[in-house]
Tab-separated table of C-alpha atoms in Angstrom:
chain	number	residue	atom	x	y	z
A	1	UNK	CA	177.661	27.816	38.221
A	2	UNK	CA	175.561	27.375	41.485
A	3	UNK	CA	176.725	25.082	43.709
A	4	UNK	CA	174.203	25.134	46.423
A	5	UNK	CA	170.451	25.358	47.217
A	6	UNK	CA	171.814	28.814	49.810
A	7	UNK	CA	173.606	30.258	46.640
A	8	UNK	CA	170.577	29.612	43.879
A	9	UNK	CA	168.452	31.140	46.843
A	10	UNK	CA	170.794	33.822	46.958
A	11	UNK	CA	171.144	34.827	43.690
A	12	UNK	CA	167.567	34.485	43.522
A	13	UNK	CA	167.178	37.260	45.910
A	14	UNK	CA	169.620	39.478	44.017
A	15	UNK	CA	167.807	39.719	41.189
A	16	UNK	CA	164.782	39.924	42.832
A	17	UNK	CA	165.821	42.915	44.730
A	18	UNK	CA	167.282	44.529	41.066
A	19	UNK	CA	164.345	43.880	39.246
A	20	UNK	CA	162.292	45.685	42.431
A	21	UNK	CA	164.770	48.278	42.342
A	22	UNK	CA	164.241	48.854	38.583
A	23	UNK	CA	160.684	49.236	38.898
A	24	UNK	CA	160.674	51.698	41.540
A	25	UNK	CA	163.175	53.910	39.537
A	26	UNK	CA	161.405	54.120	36.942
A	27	UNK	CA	158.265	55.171	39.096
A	28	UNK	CA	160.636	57.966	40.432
A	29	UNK	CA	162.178	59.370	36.302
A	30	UNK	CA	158.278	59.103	35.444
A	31	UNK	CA	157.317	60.964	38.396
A	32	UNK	CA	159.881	63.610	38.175
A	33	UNK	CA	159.449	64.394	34.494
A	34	UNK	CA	155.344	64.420	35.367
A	35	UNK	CA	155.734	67.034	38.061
A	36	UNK	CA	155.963	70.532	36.845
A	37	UNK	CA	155.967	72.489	39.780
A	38	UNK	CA	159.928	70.793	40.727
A	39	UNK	CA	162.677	72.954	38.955
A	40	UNK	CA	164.837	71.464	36.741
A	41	UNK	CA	167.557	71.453	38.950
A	42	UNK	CA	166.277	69.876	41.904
A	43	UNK	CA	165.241	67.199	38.948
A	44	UNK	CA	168.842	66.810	37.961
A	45	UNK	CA	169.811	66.607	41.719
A	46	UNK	CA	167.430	63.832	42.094
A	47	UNK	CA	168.536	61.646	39.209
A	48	UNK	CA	171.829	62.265	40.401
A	49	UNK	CA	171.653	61.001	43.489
A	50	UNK	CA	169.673	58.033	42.099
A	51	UNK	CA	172.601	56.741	40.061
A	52	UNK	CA	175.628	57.510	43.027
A	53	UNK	CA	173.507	56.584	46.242
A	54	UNK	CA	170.518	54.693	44.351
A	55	UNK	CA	168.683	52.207	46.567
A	56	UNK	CA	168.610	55.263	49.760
A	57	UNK	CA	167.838	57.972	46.991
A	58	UNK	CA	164.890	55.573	46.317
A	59	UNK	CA	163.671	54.959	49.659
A	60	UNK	CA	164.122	59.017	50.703
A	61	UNK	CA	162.166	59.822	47.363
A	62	UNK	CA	159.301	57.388	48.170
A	63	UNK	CA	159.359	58.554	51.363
A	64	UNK	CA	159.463	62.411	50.887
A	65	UNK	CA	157.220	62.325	47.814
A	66	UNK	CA	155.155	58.913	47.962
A	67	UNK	CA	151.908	60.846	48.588
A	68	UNK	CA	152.025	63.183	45.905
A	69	UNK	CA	153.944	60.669	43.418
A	70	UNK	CA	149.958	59.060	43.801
A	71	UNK	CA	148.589	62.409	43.102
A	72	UNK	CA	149.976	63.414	39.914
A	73	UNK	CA	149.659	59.796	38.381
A	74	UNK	CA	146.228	59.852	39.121
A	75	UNK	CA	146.038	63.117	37.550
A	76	UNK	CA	147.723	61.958	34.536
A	77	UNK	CA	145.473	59.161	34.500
A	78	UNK	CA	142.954	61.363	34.317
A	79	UNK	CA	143.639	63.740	31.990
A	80	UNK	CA	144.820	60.844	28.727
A	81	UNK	CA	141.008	59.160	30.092
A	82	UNK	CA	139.636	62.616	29.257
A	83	UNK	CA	142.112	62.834	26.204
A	84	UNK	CA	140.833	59.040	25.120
A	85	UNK	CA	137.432	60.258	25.783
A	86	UNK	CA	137.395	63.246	23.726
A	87	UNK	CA	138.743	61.705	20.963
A	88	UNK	CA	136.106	58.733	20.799
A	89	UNK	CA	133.617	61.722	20.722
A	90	UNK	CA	134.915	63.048	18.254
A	91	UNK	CA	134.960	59.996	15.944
A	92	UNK	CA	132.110	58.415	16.633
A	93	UNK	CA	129.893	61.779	16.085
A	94	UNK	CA	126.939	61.937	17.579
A	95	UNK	CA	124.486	59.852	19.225
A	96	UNK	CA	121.192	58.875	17.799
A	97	UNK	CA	119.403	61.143	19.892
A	98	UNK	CA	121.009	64.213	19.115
A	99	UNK	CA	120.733	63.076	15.431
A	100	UNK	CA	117.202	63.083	15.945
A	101	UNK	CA	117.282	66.328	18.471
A	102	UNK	CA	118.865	67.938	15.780
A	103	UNK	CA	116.608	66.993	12.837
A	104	UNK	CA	113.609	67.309	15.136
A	105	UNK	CA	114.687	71.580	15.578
A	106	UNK	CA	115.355	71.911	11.779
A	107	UNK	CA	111.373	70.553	11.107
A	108	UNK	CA	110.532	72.864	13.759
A	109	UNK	CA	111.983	75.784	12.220
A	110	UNK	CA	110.491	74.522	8.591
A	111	UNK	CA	113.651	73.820	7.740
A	112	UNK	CA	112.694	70.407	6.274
A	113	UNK	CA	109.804	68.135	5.601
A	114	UNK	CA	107.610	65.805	7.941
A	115	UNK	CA	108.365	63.105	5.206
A	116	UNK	CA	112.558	64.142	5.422
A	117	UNK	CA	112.722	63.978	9.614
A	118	UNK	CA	111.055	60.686	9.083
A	119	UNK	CA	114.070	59.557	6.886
A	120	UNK	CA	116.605	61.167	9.034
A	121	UNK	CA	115.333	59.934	11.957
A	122	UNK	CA	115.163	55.924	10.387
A	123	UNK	CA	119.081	56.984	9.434
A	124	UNK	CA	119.281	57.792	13.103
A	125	UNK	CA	117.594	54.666	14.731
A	126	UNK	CA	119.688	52.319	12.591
């Protein structure tokens, strides 16, 4: 067990600095999957030297690539917000107003009644 305050303190800092390390890896794998313009190789390189040299693979990485590690996931932030978006559209259907937009064109064209747009639109407003 611990036998001093130093040690606890120590050991403490260990697993502080593991834990860190273990986020920022897998920051780096997610990054390096996410980025399609690397090669495959230079991919395989990378998580190579992550497992034999990790903690200075990590710090060149962040280094080299901390800029555009931001950019893409900021992109892919983007892009499952537009995803998430898109798909919420899609349930939901649409809005009141184009409900009533819609019904407003078809009594326009003749399509249907004064009394029927007043029905649709009530179906609309509630």
């Amino acid at each position: 067990m611990l036998d001093s305050f130093w040690e606890l303190l120590w050991y403490t800092l260990l697993v502080f600095a593991f834990v860190a390390y273990l986020i920022i890896l897998f920051h780096i794998i997610a990054d390096l999957f996410r980025d399609r313009k690397m090669s495959g190789i230079i991919k395989i390189l990378w998580i190579i030297c992550l497992i034999v040299l990790p903690y200075i693979t990590a710090f060149v990485y962040v280094i080299a690539r901390g800029s555009g590690m931001a950019q893409r996931q900021m992109e892919a932030h983007n892009a499952a917000r537009r995803d998430a978006d898109e798909y919420i559209r899609q349930v939901a259907g649409k809005s009141s107003a184009e409900q009533i937009a819609e019904a407003k064109s078809l009594l326009d064209a003749g399509t249907i009644s004064r009394a029927e747009f007043e029905v649709l639109k009530s179906k609309a407003l509630n």
